[in-house]
Short mmCIF file of C-alpha atoms in Angstrom, two decimals:
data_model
loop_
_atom_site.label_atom_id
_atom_site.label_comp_id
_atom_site.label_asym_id
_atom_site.label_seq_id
_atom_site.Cartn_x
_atom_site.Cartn_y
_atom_site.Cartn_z
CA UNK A 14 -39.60 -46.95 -18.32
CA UNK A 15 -36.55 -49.04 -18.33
CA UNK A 16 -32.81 -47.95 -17.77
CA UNK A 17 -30.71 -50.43 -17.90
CA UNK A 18 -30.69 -53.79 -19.36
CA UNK A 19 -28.11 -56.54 -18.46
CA UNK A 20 -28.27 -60.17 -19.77
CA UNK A 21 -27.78 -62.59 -16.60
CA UNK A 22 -28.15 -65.77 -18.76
CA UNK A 23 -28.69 -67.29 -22.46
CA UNK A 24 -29.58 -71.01 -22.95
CA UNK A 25 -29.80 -72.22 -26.37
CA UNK A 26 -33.21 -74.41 -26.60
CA UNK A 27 -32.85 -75.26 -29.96
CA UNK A 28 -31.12 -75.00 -33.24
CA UNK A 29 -32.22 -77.37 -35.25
CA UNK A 30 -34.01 -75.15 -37.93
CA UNK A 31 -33.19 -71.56 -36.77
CA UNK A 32 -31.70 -70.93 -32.89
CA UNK A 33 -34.51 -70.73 -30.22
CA UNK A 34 -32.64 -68.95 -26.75
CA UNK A 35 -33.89 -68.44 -23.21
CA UNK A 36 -32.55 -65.16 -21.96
CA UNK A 37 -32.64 -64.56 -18.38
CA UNK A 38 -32.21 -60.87 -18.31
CA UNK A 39 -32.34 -57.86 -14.99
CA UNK A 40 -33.27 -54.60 -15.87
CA UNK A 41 -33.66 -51.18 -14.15
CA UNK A 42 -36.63 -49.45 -13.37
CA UNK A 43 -37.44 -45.66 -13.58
CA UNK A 44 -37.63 -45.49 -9.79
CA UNK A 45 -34.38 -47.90 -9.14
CA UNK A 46 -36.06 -51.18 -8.94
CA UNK A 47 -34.32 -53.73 -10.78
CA UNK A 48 -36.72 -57.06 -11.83
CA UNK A 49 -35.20 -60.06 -13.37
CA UNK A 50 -37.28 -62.01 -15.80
CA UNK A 51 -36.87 -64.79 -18.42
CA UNK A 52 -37.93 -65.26 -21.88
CA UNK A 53 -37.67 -66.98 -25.15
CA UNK A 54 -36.35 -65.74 -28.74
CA UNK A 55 -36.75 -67.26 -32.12
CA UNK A 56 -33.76 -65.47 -34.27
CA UNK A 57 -34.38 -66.56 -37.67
CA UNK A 58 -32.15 -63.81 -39.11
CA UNK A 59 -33.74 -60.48 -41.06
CA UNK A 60 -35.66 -60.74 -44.15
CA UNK A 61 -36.96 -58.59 -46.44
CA UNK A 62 -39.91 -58.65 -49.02
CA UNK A 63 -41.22 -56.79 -52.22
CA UNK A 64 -44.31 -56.24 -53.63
CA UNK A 65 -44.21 -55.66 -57.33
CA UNK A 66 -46.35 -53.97 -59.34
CA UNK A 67 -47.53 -52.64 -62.51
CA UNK A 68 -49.17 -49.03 -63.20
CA UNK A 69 -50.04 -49.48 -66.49
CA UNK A 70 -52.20 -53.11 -65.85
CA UNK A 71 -53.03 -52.36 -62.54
CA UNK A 72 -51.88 -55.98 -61.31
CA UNK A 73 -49.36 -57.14 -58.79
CA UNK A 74 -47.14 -59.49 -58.31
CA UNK A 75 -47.83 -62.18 -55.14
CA UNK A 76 -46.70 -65.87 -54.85
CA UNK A 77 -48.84 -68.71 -53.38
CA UNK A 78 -46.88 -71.73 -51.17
CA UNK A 79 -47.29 -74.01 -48.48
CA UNK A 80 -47.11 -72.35 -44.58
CA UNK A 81 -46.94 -75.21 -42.05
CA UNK A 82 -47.18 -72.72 -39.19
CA UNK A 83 -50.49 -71.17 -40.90
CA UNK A 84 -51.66 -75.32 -41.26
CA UNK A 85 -51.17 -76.07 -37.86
CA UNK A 86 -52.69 -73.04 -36.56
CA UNK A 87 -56.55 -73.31 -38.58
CA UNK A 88 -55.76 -72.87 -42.49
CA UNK A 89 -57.24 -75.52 -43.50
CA UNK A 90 -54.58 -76.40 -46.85
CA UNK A 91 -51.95 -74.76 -45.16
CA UNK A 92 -51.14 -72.57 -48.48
CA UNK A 93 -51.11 -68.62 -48.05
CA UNK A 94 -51.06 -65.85 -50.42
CA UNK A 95 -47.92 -63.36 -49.87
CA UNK A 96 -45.47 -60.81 -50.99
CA UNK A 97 -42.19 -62.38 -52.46
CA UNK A 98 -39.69 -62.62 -49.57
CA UNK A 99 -36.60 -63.94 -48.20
CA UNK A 100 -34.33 -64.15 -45.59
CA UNK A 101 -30.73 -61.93 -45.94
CA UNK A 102 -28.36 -64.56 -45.40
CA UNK A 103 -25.27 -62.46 -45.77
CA UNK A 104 -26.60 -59.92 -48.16
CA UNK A 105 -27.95 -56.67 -47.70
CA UNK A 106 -31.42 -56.20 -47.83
CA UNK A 107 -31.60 -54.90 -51.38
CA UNK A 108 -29.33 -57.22 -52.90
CA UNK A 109 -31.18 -60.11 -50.92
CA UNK A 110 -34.71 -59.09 -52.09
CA UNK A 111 -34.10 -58.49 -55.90
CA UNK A 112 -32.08 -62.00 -55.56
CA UNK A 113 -35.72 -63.16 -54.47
CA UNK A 114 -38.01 -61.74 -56.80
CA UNK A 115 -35.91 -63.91 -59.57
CA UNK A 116 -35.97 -66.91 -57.84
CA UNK A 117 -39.90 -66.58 -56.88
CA UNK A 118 -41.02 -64.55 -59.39
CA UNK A 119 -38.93 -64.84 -62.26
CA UNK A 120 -38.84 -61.12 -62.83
CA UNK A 121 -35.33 -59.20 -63.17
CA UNK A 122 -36.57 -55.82 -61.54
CA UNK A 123 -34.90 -52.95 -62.33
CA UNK A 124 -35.54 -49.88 -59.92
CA UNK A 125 -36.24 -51.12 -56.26
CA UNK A 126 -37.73 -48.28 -53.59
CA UNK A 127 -37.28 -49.05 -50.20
CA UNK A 128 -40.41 -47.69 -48.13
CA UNK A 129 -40.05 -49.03 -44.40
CA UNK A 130 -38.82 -51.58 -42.33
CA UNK A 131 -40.17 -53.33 -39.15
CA UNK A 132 -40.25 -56.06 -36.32
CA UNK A 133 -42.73 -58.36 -36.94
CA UNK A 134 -43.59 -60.51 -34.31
CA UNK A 135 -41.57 -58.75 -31.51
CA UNK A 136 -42.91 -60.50 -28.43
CA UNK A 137 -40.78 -63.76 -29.35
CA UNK A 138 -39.07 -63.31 -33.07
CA UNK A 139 -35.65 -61.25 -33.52
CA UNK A 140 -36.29 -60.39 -37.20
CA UNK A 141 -36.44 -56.94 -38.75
CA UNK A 142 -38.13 -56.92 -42.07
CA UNK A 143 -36.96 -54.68 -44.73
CA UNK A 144 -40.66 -53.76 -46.81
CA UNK A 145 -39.61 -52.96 -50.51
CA UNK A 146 -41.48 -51.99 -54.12
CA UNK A 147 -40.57 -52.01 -57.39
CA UNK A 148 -42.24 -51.34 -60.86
CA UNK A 149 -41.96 -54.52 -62.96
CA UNK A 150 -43.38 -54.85 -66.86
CA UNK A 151 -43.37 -57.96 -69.32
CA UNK A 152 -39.88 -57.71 -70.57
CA UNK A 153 -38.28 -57.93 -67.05
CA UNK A 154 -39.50 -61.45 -66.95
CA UNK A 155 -36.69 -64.07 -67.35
CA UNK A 156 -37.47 -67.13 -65.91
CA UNK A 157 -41.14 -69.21 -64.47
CA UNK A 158 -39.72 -68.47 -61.04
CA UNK A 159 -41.17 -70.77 -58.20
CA UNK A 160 -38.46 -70.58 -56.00
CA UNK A 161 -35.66 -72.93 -55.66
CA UNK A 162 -35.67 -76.98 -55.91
CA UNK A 163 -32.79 -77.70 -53.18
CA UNK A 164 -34.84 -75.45 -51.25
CA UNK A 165 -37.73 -77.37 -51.58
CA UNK A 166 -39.18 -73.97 -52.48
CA UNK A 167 -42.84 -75.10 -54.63
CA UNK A 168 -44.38 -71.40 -55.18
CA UNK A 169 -46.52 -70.41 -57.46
CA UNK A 170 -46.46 -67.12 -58.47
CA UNK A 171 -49.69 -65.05 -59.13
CA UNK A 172 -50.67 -62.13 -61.51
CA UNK A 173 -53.98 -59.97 -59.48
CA UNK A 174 -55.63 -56.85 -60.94
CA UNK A 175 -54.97 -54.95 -57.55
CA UNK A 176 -59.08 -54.65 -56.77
CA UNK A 177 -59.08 -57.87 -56.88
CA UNK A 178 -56.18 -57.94 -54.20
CA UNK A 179 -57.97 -55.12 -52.43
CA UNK A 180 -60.94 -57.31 -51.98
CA UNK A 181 -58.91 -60.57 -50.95
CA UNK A 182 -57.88 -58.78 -48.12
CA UNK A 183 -61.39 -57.22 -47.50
CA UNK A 184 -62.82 -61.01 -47.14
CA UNK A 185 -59.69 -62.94 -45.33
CA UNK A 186 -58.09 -64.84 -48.35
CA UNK A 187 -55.06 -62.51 -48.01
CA UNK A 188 -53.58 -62.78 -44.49
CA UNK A 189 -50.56 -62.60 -44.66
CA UNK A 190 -49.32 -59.88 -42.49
CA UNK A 191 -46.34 -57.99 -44.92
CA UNK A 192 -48.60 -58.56 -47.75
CA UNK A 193 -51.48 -56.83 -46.57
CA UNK A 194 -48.71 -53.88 -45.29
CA UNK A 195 -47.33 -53.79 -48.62
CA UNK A 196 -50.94 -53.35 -50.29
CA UNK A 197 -52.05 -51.08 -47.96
CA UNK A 198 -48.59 -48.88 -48.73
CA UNK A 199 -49.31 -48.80 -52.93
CA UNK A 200 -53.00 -47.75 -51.61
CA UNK A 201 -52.07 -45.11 -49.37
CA UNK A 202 -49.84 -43.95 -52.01
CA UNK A 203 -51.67 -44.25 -54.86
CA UNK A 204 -49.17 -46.03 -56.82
CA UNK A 205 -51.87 -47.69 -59.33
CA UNK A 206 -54.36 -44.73 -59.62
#
């Protein structure tokens, strides 16, 4: 186990987009040792996503855009099937994710239920993801959603019966990581039964 952690040296690589670092950090061993190593971080900020969805259809709520990451790394039209999410920016999580289901979704939800949150990619990413749910039903829709023009945001936004869903994951059209955790959560719970 380690004891001690002190940072020796941060280089910033990049920060065009978000801000890529190279930490050179020593740390102390159980038995005294200390070992110095160096690695990279991608801090993109925190995010957090919803998945929203309704008892009395049995359907969710997922969007559908263009990943280039996913493109570059085998799907073949780069587009990927996901919970609405978003980064914080300056809000709190809450705030930030019913700010997101409008602008994706166009759905004004109404009761949001916080169920976990977690690191996703914590090898090389900074970002905590805050996993939300929320109830939603045909009057709380205001707007097409799709995201937002200036930023260049083209989503479109899907309506599932959830064993459909259940079976998109089953053969690899869903593969998006927080979507399939979010599914998995309104199964284990039995939100829809």
């Amino acid at each position: 186990m380690i004891r001690h952690v002190d940072i020796l040296d941060t280089k910033i690589l990049s920060d065009n987009w978000y801000i890529l670092k190279k930490v050179t950090y020593e740390y102390t061993m159980a038995d005294g040792r200390k070992e110095t190593q160096s690695r990279e971080a991608y801090d993109r900020g925190n995010g957090a996503t919803i998945l929203l969805y309704n008892k009395e259809r049995k359907t969710i709520i997922l969007t559908r855009q263009f990943r280039l990451p996913t493109y570059i790394n085998g799907n073949p039209d780069g587009m990927l099937i996901e919970a609405c999410a978003g980064l914080l920016d300056k809000d709190n999580a809450e705030d930030c994710i019913r700010r997101e289901t409008e602008e994706e979704t166009g759905y004004r939800i109404e009761n949001v239920q916080k169920v976990f949150e977690a690191y996703m990619s914590p090898g090389s990413v900074t970002e905590i993801l805050y996993f939300f749910v929320a109830e939603y039903k045909p009057h709380m829709k205001i707007g097409d959603g799709g995201g937002l023009e200036h930023e260049q945001e083209n989503i479109e936004v899907l309506e599932l019966p959830f064993e459909k869903v259940l079976e998109m994951v089953r053969s690899g059209e869903i593969k998006d990581a927080k979507t399939i955790m979010l599914i998995q959560y309104l199964q284990i719970q039995q939100l829809l039964s």
